[in-house]
Amino acid sequence: MTSAHASRRLRVWDLPTRLFHWLLVLSVVGSFVTVKAGGLWMDWHVRFGLFALGLLAFRLVWGLIGGYYSRFARFLPNPARSLNYLRERPAVYPGHNPIGAWSVWAMLIVFGFQAVSGLFANDDIFTAGPLAYLSSDWSKTLTGLHKANEWIMLALIAMHVLAIFLYRVLGGQKLTSAMISGDAQVPAESILPASTDTWKTRLIALVLAILIGWGVYALTGLAPAGGMDDFM
């Protein structure tokens, strides 16, 4: 006989999505630590920022062609769907649920702005983003917004961590382990599609990552040799 609580493993997060997630965590932590350290560490702050920019660019493309649950079409913010989710409170919801979708989109937008504005930011000493030379006025404005946006990022991160904790304690959902292994436990009788996660999709992701990495690296060669002298 099959147990009433029988379950099976479902591939929810493909490897490229999981790598994006944890590498973005690394880049955000690295950016925060190095900017607080200041001084010569600012060079590493720029590198972590460029790394985050590349990751977010990859995620934008992967949100169109990636695994089933990684695609943006699967978690577009929708008020009606969010209300239904709150009323029904399904025990199992693979991928980003309608409430989590709002958080994910907010983080993509806020983190994206931080990475892009960092391209134009400067510290008025010896560190500047690769596009800061284009306009000193724009650089000054975006530097201010870049610094202010840090608090919004920290608030979103705190809310995200709190939500993961509450889902674990109150709902018994292990969201972190699913983002590590890629699999989630679902009822055995459920008819849910699995994300495609084969060597072919991983190869496509690798080629995409290399192309985006090359493009981001090319940005570092756009600034004139004078560096901060152009702002003096």
Short mmCIF file of N, CA and C in Angstrom, two decimals, residues 21 24 56 75-78 82 96-112 152-164 167 175:
data_model
loop_
_atom_site.label_atom_id
_atom_site.label_comp_id
_atom_site.label_asym_id
_atom_site.label_seq_id
_atom_site.Cartn_x
_atom_site.Cartn_y
_atom_site.Cartn_z
N HIS A 21 22.19 31.90 -7.76
CA HIS A 21 21.73 32.31 -6.44
C HIS A 21 22.88 32.42 -5.44
N LEU A 24 25.49 35.07 -6.34
CA LEU A 24 25.00 36.42 -6.06
C LEU A 24 25.13 36.72 -4.58
N LEU A 56 23.45 39.12 -12.75
CA LEU A 56 22.09 39.61 -12.97
C LEU A 56 21.75 39.63 -14.46
N PHE A 75 6.56 33.31 -12.32
CA PHE A 75 6.38 34.03 -11.06
C PHE A 75 6.24 35.54 -11.27
N LEU A 76 5.43 35.90 -12.26
CA LEU A 76 5.12 37.31 -12.44
C LEU A 76 4.22 37.77 -11.29
N PRO A 77 4.51 38.91 -10.67
CA PRO A 77 3.67 39.41 -9.57
C PRO A 77 2.23 39.61 -10.04
N ASN A 78 1.29 39.10 -9.26
CA ASN A 78 -0.11 39.16 -9.63
C ASN A 78 -0.95 39.28 -8.36
N SER A 82 -1.93 36.32 -5.70
CA SER A 82 -1.38 36.42 -4.35
C SER A 82 -2.47 36.26 -3.30
N HIS A 96 8.89 29.76 -6.88
CA HIS A 96 8.51 30.95 -6.15
C HIS A 96 6.99 31.05 -6.07
N ASN A 97 6.45 31.09 -4.85
CA ASN A 97 5.00 31.24 -4.72
C ASN A 97 4.60 32.68 -5.03
N PRO A 98 3.29 32.95 -5.20
CA PRO A 98 2.84 34.30 -5.59
C PRO A 98 3.27 35.42 -4.64
N ILE A 99 3.46 35.09 -3.36
CA ILE A 99 3.93 36.10 -2.40
C ILE A 99 5.43 36.30 -2.56
N GLY A 100 6.15 35.20 -2.66
CA GLY A 100 7.59 35.29 -2.83
C GLY A 100 7.98 35.97 -4.13
N ALA A 101 7.10 35.88 -5.13
CA ALA A 101 7.39 36.50 -6.42
C ALA A 101 7.64 38.00 -6.30
N TRP A 102 6.84 38.65 -5.44
CA TRP A 102 7.02 40.10 -5.24
C TRP A 102 8.40 40.39 -4.69
N SER A 103 8.84 39.57 -3.74
CA SER A 103 10.15 39.76 -3.13
C SER A 103 11.27 39.53 -4.15
N VAL A 104 11.13 38.48 -4.95
CA VAL A 104 12.17 38.17 -5.93
C VAL A 104 12.31 39.29 -6.94
N TRP A 105 11.19 39.79 -7.45
CA TRP A 105 11.25 40.88 -8.42
C TRP A 105 11.82 42.15 -7.80
N ALA A 106 11.44 42.43 -6.55
CA ALA A 106 11.98 43.61 -5.87
C ALA A 106 13.49 43.51 -5.74
N MET A 107 13.98 42.32 -5.39
CA MET A 107 15.42 42.14 -5.23
C MET A 107 16.14 42.24 -6.57
N LEU A 108 15.57 41.67 -7.62
CA LEU A 108 16.20 41.76 -8.94
C LEU A 108 16.31 43.23 -9.39
N ILE A 109 15.25 44.00 -9.15
CA ILE A 109 15.25 45.41 -9.56
C ILE A 109 16.23 46.23 -8.72
N VAL A 110 16.17 46.06 -7.41
CA VAL A 110 17.03 46.84 -6.51
C VAL A 110 18.50 46.46 -6.67
N PHE A 111 18.77 45.16 -6.74
CA PHE A 111 20.15 44.72 -6.94
C PHE A 111 20.66 45.14 -8.32
N GLY A 112 19.77 45.07 -9.30
CA GLY A 112 20.14 45.49 -10.64
C GLY A 112 20.51 46.96 -10.69
N ILE A 152 18.12 49.96 1.19
CA ILE A 152 16.98 49.22 0.63
C ILE A 152 17.39 47.77 0.40
N MET A 153 18.60 47.58 -0.10
CA MET A 153 19.11 46.22 -0.29
C MET A 153 19.14 45.45 1.03
N LEU A 154 19.68 46.08 2.06
CA LEU A 154 19.79 45.41 3.36
C LEU A 154 18.42 45.07 3.92
N ALA A 155 17.44 45.95 3.72
CA ALA A 155 16.09 45.68 4.20
C ALA A 155 15.48 44.49 3.47
N LEU A 156 15.66 44.44 2.15
CA LEU A 156 15.13 43.33 1.37
C LEU A 156 15.80 42.01 1.74
N ILE A 157 17.10 42.05 1.97
CA ILE A 157 17.82 40.83 2.36
C ILE A 157 17.31 40.34 3.71
N ALA A 158 17.11 41.26 4.66
CA ALA A 158 16.61 40.88 5.99
C ALA A 158 15.22 40.25 5.88
N MET A 159 14.36 40.84 5.05
CA MET A 159 13.01 40.29 4.86
C MET A 159 13.08 38.92 4.21
N HIS A 160 13.99 38.76 3.26
CA HIS A 160 14.14 37.49 2.56
C HIS A 160 14.59 36.38 3.53
N VAL A 161 15.57 36.67 4.34
CA VAL A 161 16.06 35.69 5.31
C VAL A 161 14.99 35.36 6.33
N LEU A 162 14.25 36.38 6.79
CA LEU A 162 13.16 36.16 7.75
C LEU A 162 12.08 35.27 7.15
N ALA A 163 11.74 35.50 5.89
CA ALA A 163 10.71 34.70 5.23
C ALA A 163 11.14 33.24 5.13
N ILE A 164 12.40 33.00 4.78
CA ILE A 164 12.90 31.63 4.70
C ILE A 164 12.82 30.95 6.06
N TYR A 167 9.06 30.18 6.86
CA TYR A 167 8.59 29.04 6.08
C TYR A 167 9.10 27.73 6.66
N LEU A 175 13.29 25.66 2.12
CA LEU A 175 13.58 26.40 0.90
C LEU A 175 15.08 26.44 0.60
#
